[in-house]
Every structure is written in structure tokens, then in C-alpha cells.
Amino acid sequence: MYKLRSMSFLPAKFARSGPPSPGGERLGHLPVAILLLSAFFSALLAAWWSTIFLPRPSLFTLLASVLLLAAGLAASLVGRRREETLLKRQIAETEARVHRCEKEAAEYFENAATGMHLVNQDGTILAMNGAGLELLGYSREECVGRNVVQLQADPQAAREMLRRLAHGEVLRGVGVRMRCKDGSLREVLVDADVLWREGNFIHARFATRDITEQKRAEAELKTAKENAEAAARTKDRFLAVLSHELRTPLTPALLAVSELERNSKLPVGARLNLGIIRRNVELEARLIDDLLELTRISRGKLELNLSEVETHSLIRKVVDLCKADIDFKQLEVEVDLRASRRKVYGDPARLQQVFWNLLRNAIKFTPTGGRIAVRSEDQDGRVSIQVADSGIGIDPQDLARIFEAFEHAGSSIAQHSGGLGLGLSISHAVVEAHGGSLRVESGGAGEGSTFTAELPVIKEERVRDSSSRQKAEEGAAKPLSILVVEDREDTAQVLAHVLETLHYRVRAVGTMESALELAESQRFDLLISDIGLPDGSGLELMWKLSRKGPIKGIALSGYGMDSDVRLSRDAGFAVHLTKPVDMTRLMAEVARLSSQPMGHKVA
């Protein structure tokens, strides 16, 4: 900067008195010198004027005033100059910071892992980062300047997004299909908003996240799930048909055995042979039931029909059911039921199945002449039911997996008895479904076994209405007019004959059409019908007969899935029995229904 070095008459301190510039040099030489010279010549002029025109006493006063004015003016100008310099320095620093921020933002935009692009209000792409270009397969030159509508598979949806952004909306997680350079489509999620400045649309900012692989995985998972469900349905249908075909031939055999056993003149040897036939038919039916039950459990579809259950009554009933097997093996069975609180909230049929499995196992694995003990006791808000035997026992290595399905086939138990090993697995699942537990203890081979089932009891046991039970017992023997519909002639004949020997009035036909014709001329109290008929369905028959007047129904079917039972109930049947039909159970249900007034709804 130019400096007044020729003015040697100025003191040296004035030559160095200017404020420093941003570069560090002094700026004050020229301005300060000019100001001081101006003040000096102004003072001389004032002195000359005062000497000529003013009285002498005012000369010095005027001179002092002029000098003070000049000095103040000089100081003001110097201060302003310093402020301007400081402001320029601050502006420069701010511009440097802005430049750094812009550079960092540009680097973030370019290097972000998420695809980003900027578009103006009409959709023209202003910029796209590396991730976005890589996703779509374009170069920067090919992409910038294009309209974003051209990059989406649905142009109308793209225009709608731009419209919403222009109206101030912020978009989050919008699913979009982007079209790549090679023509392929990518599934992305878009977040977008607009940069506004003083009410003006500067540009829209888009962030895209590629979810193509995620969508593909979801589609594959959905397909796999649908295939699995279809396979499960196919398996269920197969099991249902298989169980029906396996059960159906067993029904006439079991009914014939029941009829022959009623003959008091039957020789002892023949009666023993009939017992063998019955046990094997029942075993076959139990295997079918266990397979279906295990299928329900494995799919998490075990259904419980809950009600108040008196466990001691169920246990005594199970002991009675097994009496023939107990007598056959000459076993000593001790029943000691001491639990004071023995009522539970559960499914009576399922719990009876559990107790039956435990007692049958004890009978099965206890040698002739052995001992079995069935006990109950109170256990911390639960009823504990034990079935202990003096049988073959369980090896320690088998205890941990005794409740696993099909475990018998690979254990020492298989050496002593056949079977699939499903009963204990099913019992364990049923007890746990009731909020209880089932465990086993054994000292090893030859030391017997003890199975303990614990179930939560009802906190406050309620007293049942004894009068209704008395009425049911009084009316149990009241005969009904029964219509039997069964297309297998041998089954129909045996069933009708057994019912007639119990003094029921029975008519048997083989088709739905014959049943409807018979019902036109005769009133029936009870329908016992097979579900699968040659010319229709037992469900349809029940529905049509119930429209003519009140009638109770018992469905017979080889199909025993939960869905089959529900269909029977919905059609109006009070009871659904799976084949082969247990004659004792059938007669008990007939007696129970005969004790109820017509129109009574069976739960």
C-alpha cells in the first residue's frame, strides 16, 4: 500500500500508527497523515482569520476548538476503519466455514451408502450420488438432466410423489419400483422432502434404500409357507381318509364281538378268544387315534373342551375299563385316592385318555401276578396322581427321552413290547396343555416305574346339582325310537340288533334318501348315522331331519379330526363317535340322550 514517506515533518510515531490489515501490515499512514495535515492547515487558516477579523482574546479559544474538532474527526474515522476491517475478517472466516460445510456435505452426499438424488420442481435430476448410480447402472452424465419420472416403473406414481412434495408433504418409506439401465426393476423404499428458501422450491431431496433382496426373500418365504400349509392340508386329508378306511372295517368286528359276549351260554374258551379279538381291535383303533392326536399336537392344534372334572371319578372309570386286562394278567391293583381337592378345570375326554395311557402302560409292562398302585394326594394347590408298577422298569439312559414320540422303537422297552411309543408323548402334551406336569421315576431295569401327573385344582370347588343327575339316571332306561343310517350292511345289522336287545325301537337303512322317506311316515327320537353315505352326507341328513322336528343325533365316522367333530356339532349332532365304535360308549351316549328332554342342547 502506498505510504506518505515524503512527509518528513511528521513525527515518526504517526508513520506507524495505523490499524493492522488482515495481512498484518499497518494501514494508517495515509489516512492519519491526511487527517493531521487537514487539521494543521485548518488551524492556520483559523488563526489567520481570527487575527485579521476577530478580536485578539478569541484567537486562542478558536484555535483550540478547531484542533479538538479535527482530532475527534480523525479518531472517529480511524475507529470506523477498524470496524470495517474486523467485519471483512469475519465475513472471510464465515465464507471459509461455509465452503468447508459445502465440501463436507458434497462428500457425504457422494459417499453415502444410501442412494440419493436431487431434482427440481418439474422432476429433472440435478445430481445423483455414487450409490444411486450404481443401483440403477447409469453414469453421471446419463442420469443428470433426465426426468425422475423416466426412472420409475410407474410414471403416474412418480408424478404423484412430485405433486405431494410440491404441496409441502414429507414422504417416508414409500415403496417404489425403479427401472435400471438394463431394463430390470429394483424394489426401493423412498424418503423425500423439499428444501425451501424464502418460500421458493429449491430442490427435492430423495433417499432410496434397495429392498429387492428383502422382497425376494419375503416372497420365497410366503411361497414356502403356502407350500407347507398345502402339504399339511394334504397330509391331514390323507390321514383322515386313511383313518376312515382303517376304522371302518373294525366297526362290524367290534360290534359282533360285543354281541357275542352278551351270550351267557358262550363257552369259556370262546369267551377268551373274543377277549383277544376285542383287545386287538381296540389296540388298532388306539394306534389310529394316537397318530391323529400326535398330528394335532405337532401342529399346535390340540383343542380342549374345558369343564369341571372330578379326577377320582375318571380314575375309577379307567380302572373299570382296564379290568379285563388286569384280570387276564392276574395283577394286584391298589387304588388309594386320598386327595381332598381333586376337581380340576379340564377336558374330561383328554384327561381320561391320559389316565388310561398311564394305567395301560403299567399293565402292559408288569409281568403276570405283579402289582400296580394308583394313588392321589394333595400337592401345593395341585392334585398329584401316581401310577406305580412293579414291572420291567426303565433304563436310566431312556428316562430323559421317555416322553418323545416313537421313542419305544429305539429303547430297551421295545424288547419287551411293541407299539409306536405315542401314548406317553401324547399324555405329556395333554397334561402340559392343562397347566400341569408329567414325570417318571424308575430305579432301572427290573425296578418298576412310577408316573406322576400333577394338575392345578379348582380353588373353590362347587357342588353339583344332584337333582338333575337323579333325573338323568331315572330316564336313562327310557327307550327311544332310533333311526340307524349305515351303508355297510354288516355294521348296520349288528348295530340294530344290539340296540333292539336293549329294547329300543330301531329302523335301519343304508341311504339318505331311504332315511328321509322313512322319516316322512314315522317319527324318530334319535338318529345314529354314518357321515359318509352313498347319496349324500350324514351332516346334510341331520340338517334336513332337524328342520322337520326335534331330533337328537349321534354321528359315526372314520374321520376323527377336530374339524370333523366341529362339522358334526354344527350340523346338529350331539355326539361324534369315531370308528370302530365302542359299543359300551355308544350305549352310554344313547342312554344319556334318552334322559334329556327333546330339544335340550348338548354341550
Coordinates of C-alpha atoms in Angstrom, one line a residue:
M1 CA 0.0 0.0 0.0
Y2 CA 1.1 3.5 -0.8
K3 CA 2.6 5.4 2.2
L4 CA 3.4 9.2 2.5
R5 CA 7.1 8.7 3.2
S6 CA 8.0 12.2 1.8
M7 CA 6.3 13.9 4.7
S8 CA 9.3 14.0 7.0
F9 CA 8.0 16.8 9.1
L10 CA 5.6 14.3 10.7
P11 CA 6.7 12.6 13.9
A12 CA 7.8 9.0 13.5
K13 CA 5.0 7.6 15.6
F14 CA 2.4 8.8 13.1
A15 CA 4.1 6.8 10.4
R16 CA 3.4 3.6 12.3
S17 CA 0.0 4.4 14.0
G18 CA -2.5 2.8 11.5
P19 CA -4.5 -0.3 12.4
P20 CA -3.2 -3.6 11.1
S21 CA -4.6 -5.2 8.0
P22 CA -5.7 -8.9 7.8
G23 CA -2.2 -9.5 6.4
G24 CA -0.6 -7.8 9.4
E25 CA 0.8 -4.5 7.9
R26 CA -0.2 -1.1 9.1
L27 CA -2.9 0.7 7.2
G28 CA -2.9 4.1 9.0
H29 CA 0.0 6.0 7.3
L30 CA -2.0 7.8 4.5
P31 CA -5.3 8.3 6.3
V32 CA -3.7 9.6 9.5
A33 CA -1.3 11.8 7.7
I34 CA -4.1 13.4 5.7
L35 CA -6.2 14.0 8.7
L36 CA -3.4 15.6 10.7
L37 CA -2.4 17.8 7.8
S38 CA -6.0 18.8 7.3
A39 CA -6.3 19.7 11.0
F40 CA -3.0 21.6 10.8
F41 CA -3.9 23.8 7.8
S42 CA -7.4 24.3 9.3
A43 CA -5.8 25.6 12.4
L44 CA -3.5 28.0 10.5
L45 CA -6.5 29.3 8.5
A46 CA -8.5 29.8 11.6
A47 CA -5.6 31.6 13.2
W48 CA -5.2 33.9 10.2
W49 CA -8.9 34.6 10.1
S50 CA -9.0 35.3 13.7
T51 CA -6.0 37.7 13.6
I52 CA -7.5 39.8 10.9
F53 CA -11.2 39.8 11.6
L54 CA -11.6 38.9 15.3
P55 CA -10.5 40.5 18.5
R56 CA -7.3 39.1 19.8
P57 CA -8.7 37.5 23.0
S58 CA -10.7 34.9 20.9
L59 CA -7.8 33.7 18.8
F60 CA -6.5 31.0 21.1
T61 CA -10.0 29.8 22.0
L62 CA -10.9 29.4 18.4
L63 CA -7.7 27.6 17.6
A64 CA -8.2 25.1 20.5
S65 CA -11.7 24.4 19.3
V66 CA -10.6 23.7 15.8
L67 CA -7.8 21.4 17.0
L68 CA -10.2 19.4 19.2
L69 CA -12.7 19.1 16.4
A70 CA -10.1 17.9 14.0
A71 CA -8.8 15.4 16.5
G72 CA -12.3 13.9 17.2
L73 CA -13.0 13.6 13.5
A74 CA -9.7 11.8 13.0
A75 CA -10.4 9.4 15.8
S76 CA -13.9 8.6 14.5
L77 CA -12.6 7.9 11.1
V78 CA -9.9 5.6 12.4
G79 CA -12.5 3.7 14.6
R80 CA -14.8 3.2 11.6
R81 CA -11.9 1.9 9.5
R82 CA -11.0 -0.6 12.2
E83 CA -14.7 -1.8 12.4
E84 CA -14.8 -2.3 8.6
T85 CA -11.6 -4.3 8.7
L86 CA -12.9 -6.5 11.5
L87 CA -16.2 -7.1 9.6
K88 CA -14.3 -8.1 6.5
R89 CA -12.3 -10.5 8.5
Q90 CA -15.4 -12.1 10.0
I91 CA -17.0 -12.3 6.5
A92 CA -14.0 -14.1 5.2
E93 CA -14.0 -16.6 8.1
T94 CA -17.7 -17.2 7.6
E95 CA -17.2 -17.8 3.9
A96 CA -14.4 -20.2 4.7
R97 CA -16.6 -22.2 7.1
V98 CA -19.5 -22.2 4.6
H99 CA -17.1 -23.5 2.0
R100 CA -15.9 -26.3 4.3
C101 CA -19.5 -27.3 5.1
E102 CA -20.5 -27.4 1.5
K103 CA -17.5 -29.5 0.8
E104 CA -18.3 -31.9 3.6
A105 CA -22.0 -32.1 2.5
A106 CA -20.9 -32.8 -1.0
E107 CA -18.6 -35.6 0.2
Y108 CA -21.4 -37.1 2.4
F109 CA -23.8 -36.9 -0.5
E110 CA -21.4 -38.6 -2.9
N111 CA -20.1 -41.3 -0.5
A112 CA -23.4 -42.2 1.3
A113 CA -24.2 -45.9 1.2
T114 CA -27.9 -45.0 0.5
G115 CA -28.8 -43.9 -3.0
M116 CA -29.5 -40.1 -3.1
H117 CA -30.6 -37.7 -5.8
L118 CA -31.8 -34.1 -6.1
V119 CA -34.5 -33.0 -8.5
N120 CA -36.1 -29.7 -9.3
Q121 CA -39.8 -28.9 -9.2
D122 CA -40.5 -30.5 -12.6
G123 CA -38.6 -33.7 -11.8
T124 CA -35.3 -33.0 -13.6
I125 CA -32.5 -34.7 -11.9
L126 CA -29.9 -32.2 -10.7
A127 CA -27.5 -34.6 -9.0
M128 CA -27.2 -38.3 -8.1
N129 CA -24.6 -39.9 -5.8
G130 CA -22.5 -42.9 -6.5
A131 CA -24.8 -45.4 -4.6
G132 CA -27.8 -44.2 -6.7
L133 CA -25.8 -44.5 -10.0
E134 CA -24.6 -48.0 -9.0
L135 CA -28.1 -49.1 -8.1
L136 CA -29.5 -48.1 -11.5
G137 CA -26.5 -48.8 -13.6
Y138 CA -26.2 -45.3 -15.2
S139 CA -23.2 -43.0 -15.5
R140 CA -23.5 -39.5 -14.0
E141 CA -23.7 -38.0 -17.5
E142 CA -26.5 -40.3 -18.5
C143 CA -28.5 -39.6 -15.4
V144 CA -28.2 -35.9 -14.6
G145 CA -30.7 -34.0 -16.7
R146 CA -33.1 -36.9 -17.1
N147 CA -36.6 -36.6 -15.5
V148 CA -37.0 -38.8 -12.5
V149 CA -40.4 -40.0 -13.9
Q150 CA -38.4 -41.9 -16.5
L151 CA -36.6 -43.9 -13.9
Q152 CA -39.7 -45.3 -12.2
A153 CA -41.8 -48.2 -13.4
D154 CA -45.0 -46.4 -12.6
P155 CA -44.7 -42.8 -14.1
Q156 CA -48.1 -41.8 -12.7
A157 CA -47.0 -42.7 -9.2
A158 CA -43.8 -40.7 -9.7
R159 CA -45.8 -37.6 -10.8
E160 CA -48.0 -38.0 -7.7
M161 CA -44.9 -38.0 -5.5
L162 CA -43.7 -34.8 -7.0
R163 CA -47.1 -33.2 -6.6
R164 CA -47.2 -34.2 -2.9
L165 CA -43.7 -32.8 -2.4
A166 CA -44.6 -29.5 -4.1
H167 CA -47.5 -29.2 -1.6
G168 CA -45.2 -29.5 1.3
E169 CA -45.6 -33.1 2.2
V170 CA -42.7 -35.2 3.6
L171 CA -42.6 -38.7 2.3
R172 CA -41.3 -41.6 4.4
G173 CA -41.0 -45.3 3.4
V174 CA -42.8 -45.1 0.1
G175 CA -42.5 -48.3 -1.9
V176 CA -41.3 -47.6 -5.4
R177 CA -40.1 -49.8 -8.3
M178 CA -37.1 -48.2 -10.1
R179 CA -36.2 -49.1 -13.7
C180 CA -32.5 -49.8 -14.2
K181 CA -30.5 -49.1 -17.4
D182 CA -30.6 -52.8 -18.3
G183 CA -34.4 -52.8 -18.0
S184 CA -34.5 -54.7 -14.7
L185 CA -36.6 -53.4 -11.8
R186 CA -35.4 -52.8 -8.3
E187 CA -37.7 -52.5 -5.3
V188 CA -36.8 -49.5 -3.1
L189 CA -38.1 -47.5 -0.2
V190 CA -38.1 -43.7 -0.7
D191 CA -37.8 -40.9 1.8
A192 CA -38.2 -37.4 0.3
D193 CA -38.6 -33.8 1.3
V194 CA -38.1 -30.3 -0.3
L195 CA -35.5 -27.6 0.5
W196 CA -37.4 -24.4 0.7
R197 CA -35.9 -20.9 0.8
E198 CA -38.0 -17.9 1.4
G199 CA -41.0 -19.8 0.2
N200 CA -39.3 -20.9 -3.0
F201 CA -38.8 -24.5 -4.1
I202 CA -35.1 -25.0 -4.3
H203 CA -34.9 -28.8 -4.9
A204 CA -36.4 -32.1 -3.7
R205 CA -34.1 -34.5 -1.9
F206 CA -34.6 -38.2 -2.4
A207 CA -33.0 -41.1 -0.4
T208 CA -33.6 -44.6 -1.7
R209 CA -33.0 -47.9 0.1
D210 CA -32.8 -51.1 -2.0
I211 CA -35.1 -53.8 -0.6
T212 CA -35.1 -56.0 -3.7
E213 CA -33.5 -59.0 -1.9
Q214 CA -35.7 -58.5 1.1
K215 CA -38.8 -58.6 -1.1
R216 CA -37.5 -61.6 -2.9
A217 CA -36.8 -63.4 0.5
E218 CA -40.3 -62.4 1.7
A219 CA -41.8 -63.8 -1.5
E220 CA -39.9 -67.0 -1.2
L221 CA -40.9 -67.3 2.5
K222 CA -44.5 -66.8 1.6
T223 CA -44.3 -69.4 -1.1
A224 CA -42.6 -71.8 1.2
K225 CA -45.3 -71.2 3.9
E226 CA -48.1 -71.7 1.4
N227 CA -46.4 -74.9 0.1
A228 CA -46.0 -76.1 3.7
E229 CA -49.6 -75.3 4.5
A230 CA -50.8 -77.1 1.3
A231 CA -48.6 -80.1 2.3
A232 CA -50.1 -80.0 5.8
R233 CA -53.6 -79.9 4.4
T234 CA -52.8 -82.8 2.0
K235 CA -51.3 -84.7 4.9
D236 CA -54.4 -84.1 7.0
R237 CA -56.7 -85.2 4.2
F238 CA -54.5 -88.3 3.7
L239 CA -54.6 -89.1 7.4
A240 CA -58.3 -88.5 7.6
V241 CA -59.0 -90.8 4.6
L242 CA -56.6 -93.4 5.9
S243 CA -58.1 -93.4 9.4
H244 CA -61.5 -93.7 7.9
E245 CA -60.6 -96.6 5.7
L246 CA -58.7 -98.3 8.6
R247 CA -61.5 -97.7 11.1
T248 CA -64.5 -98.7 9.0
P249 CA -63.7 -102.5 8.8
L250 CA -63.1 -102.6 12.5
T251 CA -66.6 -101.4 13.4
P252 CA -68.6 -104.5 12.4
A253 CA -65.9 -106.8 14.0
L254 CA -66.1 -104.9 17.3
L255 CA -69.9 -104.8 17.2
A256 CA -70.0 -108.6 16.5
V257 CA -67.7 -109.3 19.4
S258 CA -69.9 -107.2 21.7
E259 CA -73.0 -109.1 20.6
L260 CA -71.3 -112.5 21.1
E261 CA -70.1 -111.5 24.5
R262 CA -73.6 -110.9 25.6
N263 CA -74.4 -114.6 25.2
S264 CA -74.3 -116.1 28.7
K265 CA -74.0 -119.6 27.2
L266 CA -70.8 -118.9 25.4
P267 CA -68.0 -121.5 26.3
V268 CA -65.1 -120.2 28.4
G269 CA -62.6 -120.8 25.6
A270 CA -64.7 -118.9 23.1
R271 CA -65.1 -116.0 25.5
L272 CA -61.3 -115.8 26.0
N273 CA -60.9 -115.8 22.2
L274 CA -63.4 -113.0 21.9
G275 CA -61.5 -111.1 24.5
I276 CA -58.3 -111.4 22.4
I277 CA -60.2 -110.2 19.3
R278 CA -61.6 -107.2 21.2
R279 CA -58.3 -106.2 22.7
N280 CA -56.5 -106.3 19.3
V281 CA -59.3 -104.4 17.6
E282 CA -59.2 -101.8 20.3
L283 CA -55.4 -101.6 20.0
E284 CA -55.7 -101.0 16.3
A285 CA -58.2 -98.2 16.9
R286 CA -56.0 -96.7 19.6
L287 CA -53.0 -96.6 17.2
I288 CA -55.1 -94.8 14.7
D289 CA -56.3 -92.3 17.3
D290 CA -52.7 -91.7 18.6
L291 CA -51.4 -91.0 15.1
L292 CA -54.1 -88.4 14.6
E293 CA -53.6 -86.9 18.0
L294 CA -49.9 -86.6 17.5
T295 CA -50.5 -84.8 14.3
R296 CA -52.7 -82.2 16.1
I297 CA -50.1 -81.8 18.8
S298 CA -47.2 -81.3 16.4
R299 CA -49.1 -78.6 14.6
G300 CA -50.2 -76.8 17.8
K301 CA -53.8 -77.6 17.2
L302 CA -54.7 -79.6 20.3
E303 CA -58.1 -78.3 21.3
L304 CA -59.5 -78.7 24.8
N305 CA -63.2 -78.7 25.7
L306 CA -62.9 -77.4 29.2
S307 CA -65.3 -78.1 32.1
E308 CA -65.2 -79.0 35.8
V309 CA -63.7 -82.5 36.1
E310 CA -63.7 -84.8 39.1
T311 CA -60.4 -86.7 38.7
H312 CA -61.3 -89.5 41.1
S313 CA -64.3 -90.4 39.0
L314 CA -62.2 -90.5 35.8
I315 CA -59.6 -92.7 37.5
R316 CA -62.2 -95.2 38.8
K317 CA -63.7 -95.3 35.3
V318 CA -60.3 -96.0 33.7
V319 CA -59.7 -98.8 36.3
D320 CA -63.1 -100.3 35.3
L321 CA -62.3 -100.1 31.6
C322 CA -59.0 -102.0 32.2
K323 CA -60.5 -104.6 34.5
A324 CA -60.5 -107.3 31.8
D325 CA -56.7 -106.8 31.1
I326 CA -56.0 -106.7 34.9
D327 CA -57.8 -109.9 35.5
F328 CA -56.2 -111.6 32.5
K329 CA -52.7 -110.9 33.9
Q330 CA -53.8 -111.6 37.4
L331 CA -52.4 -108.2 38.6
E332 CA -53.0 -106.8 42.1
V333 CA -54.2 -103.3 41.7
E334 CA -54.4 -100.9 44.7
V335 CA -56.5 -97.8 44.3
D336 CA -55.8 -95.3 47.1
L337 CA -57.4 -91.9 46.3
R338 CA -56.8 -89.6 49.2
A339 CA -56.7 -86.1 47.6
S340 CA -59.3 -83.8 49.3
R341 CA -59.2 -81.3 46.5
R342 CA -59.4 -83.3 43.3
K343 CA -61.6 -81.2 40.9
V344 CA -59.8 -79.6 38.0
Y345 CA -60.8 -77.4 35.1
G346 CA -60.0 -79.6 32.1
D347 CA -61.1 -81.7 29.1
P348 CA -62.6 -84.9 30.6
A349 CA -62.0 -86.9 27.4
R350 CA -58.4 -85.9 27.2
L351 CA -57.7 -86.4 30.9
Q352 CA -59.3 -89.9 30.7
Q353 CA -57.1 -90.6 27.8
V354 CA -54.0 -89.7 29.9
F355 CA -55.1 -91.8 32.9
W356 CA -55.9 -94.7 30.5
N357 CA -52.5 -94.5 28.9
L358 CA -50.7 -94.5 32.2
L359 CA -52.6 -97.5 33.6
R360 CA -52.4 -99.4 30.3
N361 CA -48.6 -98.9 30.2
A362 CA -48.4 -100.2 33.8
I363 CA -50.5 -103.2 32.8
K364 CA -48.5 -103.8 29.7
F365 CA -45.1 -103.7 31.2
T366 CA -45.9 -105.5 34.5
P367 CA -45.4 -109.3 34.5
T368 CA -48.3 -111.6 35.4
G369 CA -49.0 -111.5 39.1
G370 CA -47.4 -108.2 39.5
R371 CA -48.6 -105.1 41.5
I372 CA -49.9 -101.7 40.4
A373 CA -50.8 -98.8 42.7
V374 CA -52.9 -95.9 41.7
R375 CA -52.8 -93.1 44.3
S376 CA -53.8 -89.4 44.6
E377 CA -52.8 -86.8 47.1
D378 CA -52.8 -83.0 47.7
Q379 CA -49.7 -81.2 46.5
D380 CA -49.4 -77.4 46.9
G381 CA -52.6 -76.4 45.1
R382 CA -52.5 -79.4 42.8
V383 CA -53.8 -82.9 42.7
S384 CA -51.0 -85.4 42.3
I385 CA -51.9 -88.7 40.6
Q386 CA -49.4 -91.6 40.7
V387 CA -49.4 -94.8 38.8
A388 CA -46.7 -97.1 40.1
D389 CA -45.9 -100.6 39.0
S390 CA -43.6 -103.5 39.8
G391 CA -42.8 -104.0 36.1
I392 CA -39.7 -104.1 33.9
G393 CA -38.6 -100.6 34.9
I394 CA -36.8 -98.1 32.6
D395 CA -33.0 -97.9 32.0
P396 CA -31.5 -94.6 33.1
Q397 CA -30.4 -93.7 29.6
D398 CA -34.1 -93.9 28.4
L399 CA -35.6 -91.8 31.2
A400 CA -34.7 -88.4 29.6
R401 CA -36.5 -89.2 26.3
I402 CA -39.3 -91.4 27.5
F403 CA -41.9 -88.8 26.5
E404 CA -40.6 -88.4 23.0
A405 CA -42.8 -89.7 20.2
F406 CA -41.7 -93.1 18.7
E407 CA -39.1 -93.4 21.4
H408 CA -40.1 -97.0 22.2
A409 CA -38.7 -98.2 18.9
G410 CA -35.2 -97.3 19.9
S411 CA -35.2 -98.1 23.6
S412 CA -35.0 -101.2 25.8
I413 CA -38.8 -101.1 26.1
A414 CA -39.2 -102.3 22.6
Q415 CA -37.6 -105.6 23.6
H416 CA -40.5 -106.3 25.9
S417 CA -43.4 -104.9 23.9
G418 CA -44.4 -103.5 20.6
G419 CA -46.2 -100.2 19.9
L420 CA -45.2 -96.9 18.5
G421 CA -44.5 -95.2 21.8
L422 CA -47.0 -92.4 21.2
G423 CA -49.2 -92.7 24.3
L424 CA -46.7 -91.2 26.7
S425 CA -45.8 -88.4 24.3
I426 CA -49.5 -87.5 23.8
S427 CA -50.2 -87.7 27.6
H428 CA -47.3 -85.4 28.3
A429 CA -48.6 -82.8 25.9
V430 CA -52.1 -83.1 27.2
V431 CA -51.1 -82.6 30.8
E432 CA -48.9 -79.6 29.9
A433 CA -51.8 -78.1 28.0
H434 CA -53.8 -78.2 31.2
G435 CA -51.1 -76.3 33.0
G436 CA -49.8 -79.5 34.7
S437 CA -46.7 -81.7 34.6
L438 CA -46.0 -85.4 34.0
R439 CA -42.8 -87.0 35.2
V440 CA -41.4 -90.5 35.6
E441 CA -39.1 -92.2 38.1
S442 CA -37.5 -95.6 37.9
G443 CA -34.7 -97.4 39.7
G444 CA -33.6 -99.0 36.5
A445 CA -34.3 -102.3 34.8
G446 CA -36.5 -104.6 36.8
E447 CA -37.2 -102.0 39.4
G448 CA -40.6 -100.8 38.2
S449 CA -41.7 -97.3 37.3
T450 CA -43.8 -94.5 38.8
F451 CA -45.5 -91.9 36.6
T452 CA -46.8 -88.8 38.4
A453 CA -49.3 -86.4 36.8
E454 CA -49.9 -83.1 38.7
L455 CA -52.8 -80.9 37.7
P456 CA -53.9 -77.5 39.2
V457 CA -57.2 -77.9 41.1
I458 CA -60.1 -75.6 41.1
K459 CA -59.7 -73.1 44.0
E460 CA -63.2 -73.3 45.3
E461 CA -65.0 -76.5 44.4
R462 CA -68.6 -76.1 43.6
V463 CA -71.3 -78.5 44.5
R464 CA -73.1 -80.0 41.5
D465 CA -76.9 -80.0 41.3
S466 CA -77.8 -83.6 42.3
S467 CA -81.4 -83.3 41.2
S468 CA -80.6 -83.0 37.5
R469 CA -78.3 -86.0 37.8
Q470 CA -81.0 -88.0 39.5
K471 CA -83.4 -87.2 36.7
A472 CA -80.9 -88.3 34.2
E473 CA -80.4 -91.6 35.9
E474 CA -84.2 -92.2 36.2
G475 CA -84.7 -91.6 32.5
A476 CA -81.6 -93.5 31.3
A477 CA -83.5 -96.6 30.6
K478 CA -86.3 -94.9 28.7
P479 CA -86.4 -96.4 25.2
L480 CA -86.2 -94.3 22.1
S481 CA -87.3 -94.6 18.6
I482 CA -84.0 -94.8 16.8
L483 CA -83.1 -94.4 13.1
V484 CA -79.8 -96.1 12.1
V485 CA -78.3 -95.0 8.7
E486 CA -75.3 -97.0 7.7
D487 CA -74.3 -98.0 4.2
R488 CA -72.3 -101.0 5.3
E489 CA -74.9 -103.7 5.7
D490 CA -73.0 -105.9 8.2
T491 CA -72.4 -102.9 10.5
A492 CA -76.0 -101.7 10.3
Q493 CA -77.3 -105.2 11.1
V494 CA -75.1 -105.8 14.1
L495 CA -75.8 -102.3 15.4
A496 CA -79.6 -102.6 15.0
H497 CA -79.6 -106.0 16.7
V498 CA -77.6 -104.8 19.7
L499 CA -80.0 -101.8 20.2
E500 CA -83.1 -104.0 19.8
T501 CA -81.8 -106.3 22.5
L502 CA -81.8 -103.3 24.8
H503 CA -85.5 -102.7 24.0
Y504 CA -85.1 -99.7 21.7
R505 CA -87.3 -99.4 18.7
V506 CA -84.9 -99.5 15.7
R507 CA -85.1 -99.0 11.9
A508 CA -82.0 -99.3 9.8
V509 CA -81.5 -98.1 6.2
G510 CA -78.4 -97.6 4.0
T511 CA -79.0 -94.3 2.2
M512 CA -80.0 -90.7 2.9
E513 CA -83.0 -90.9 0.5
S514 CA -84.4 -94.0 2.3
A515 CA -83.9 -92.3 5.7
L516 CA -85.8 -89.2 4.5
E517 CA -88.7 -91.3 3.1
L518 CA -88.9 -93.3 6.4
A519 CA -89.0 -90.0 8.4
E520 CA -92.0 -88.8 6.4
S521 CA -94.1 -91.7 7.8
Q522 CA -92.6 -92.2 11.2
R523 CA -91.3 -90.0 14.0
F524 CA -87.8 -90.8 15.4
D525 CA -86.2 -89.5 18.7
L526 CA -82.6 -90.3 17.8
L527 CA -80.6 -90.5 14.6
I528 CA -77.5 -92.7 14.5
S529 CA -75.9 -92.1 11.2
D530 CA -72.6 -92.6 9.3
I531 CA -71.3 -89.3 7.9
G532 CA -70.3 -90.8 4.5
L533 CA -73.4 -92.1 2.7
P534 CA -73.6 -93.2 -0.9
D535 CA -76.1 -90.5 -1.9
G536 CA -75.2 -87.7 0.4
S537 CA -73.8 -86.8 3.8
G538 CA -75.0 -87.6 7.3
L539 CA -74.5 -83.9 8.0
E540 CA -77.0 -83.0 5.4
L541 CA -79.4 -85.7 6.6
M542 CA -79.2 -84.4 10.2
W543 CA -79.8 -80.9 9.0
K544 CA -82.9 -81.9 7.0
L545 CA -84.4 -84.1 9.7
S546 CA -83.9 -81.4 12.4
R547 CA -86.0 -79.0 10.1
K548 CA -88.9 -81.4 10.3
G549 CA -88.9 -81.6 14.1
P550 CA -86.8 -82.0 17.2
I551 CA -84.4 -85.0 16.9
K552 CA -81.1 -85.9 18.6
G553 CA -78.2 -87.3 16.8
I554 CA -75.1 -89.4 17.1
A555 CA -72.6 -89.3 14.2
L556 CA -70.5 -92.3 13.3
S557 CA -67.4 -91.7 11.2
G558 CA -64.0 -92.9 10.4
Y559 CA -62.9 -89.2 10.3
G560 CA -61.9 -88.1 13.7
M561 CA -60.1 -84.8 13.2
D562 CA -61.1 -81.8 15.3
S563 CA -62.6 -80.1 12.2
D564 CA -64.7 -83.2 11.6
V565 CA -66.1 -83.1 15.1
R566 CA -66.9 -79.4 14.7
L567 CA -68.8 -80.1 11.5
S568 CA -70.9 -82.7 13.2
R569 CA -71.7 -80.4 16.1
D570 CA -72.6 -77.6 13.7
A571 CA -74.9 -79.9 11.8
G572 CA -76.8 -80.7 15.0
F573 CA -75.3 -83.9 16.2
A574 CA -74.9 -84.1 19.9
V575 CA -72.2 -86.7 19.8
H576 CA -69.4 -87.6 17.3
L577 CA -68.0 -91.1 17.7
T578 CA -65.1 -92.4 15.6
K579 CA -65.0 -95.9 14.2
P580 CA -64.5 -98.5 15.3
V581 CA -67.4 -97.8 17.6
D582 CA -67.0 -98.8 21.2
M583 CA -70.4 -100.4 22.0
T584 CA -70.1 -99.5 25.7
R585 CA -69.6 -95.8 24.8
L586 CA -72.3 -95.9 22.2
M587 CA -74.9 -97.4 24.6
A588 CA -73.9 -94.9 27.3
E589 CA -74.4 -92.0 24.9
V590 CA -77.8 -93.4 23.8
A591 CA -78.8 -93.7 27.5
R592 CA -77.6 -90.2 28.3
L593 CA -79.5 -88.7 25.4
S594 CA -82.7 -90.6 26.3
S595 CA -82.6 -89.0 29.7
Q596 CA -82.7 -85.4 28.3
P597 CA -85.9 -83.7 27.2
M598 CA -86.3 -83.3 23.5
G599 CA -84.8 -80.0 22.3
H600 CA -82.2 -80.0 25.1
K601 CA -78.9 -78.5 23.8
V602 CA -76.0 -80.8 24.4
A603 CA -72.7 -79.1 25.2

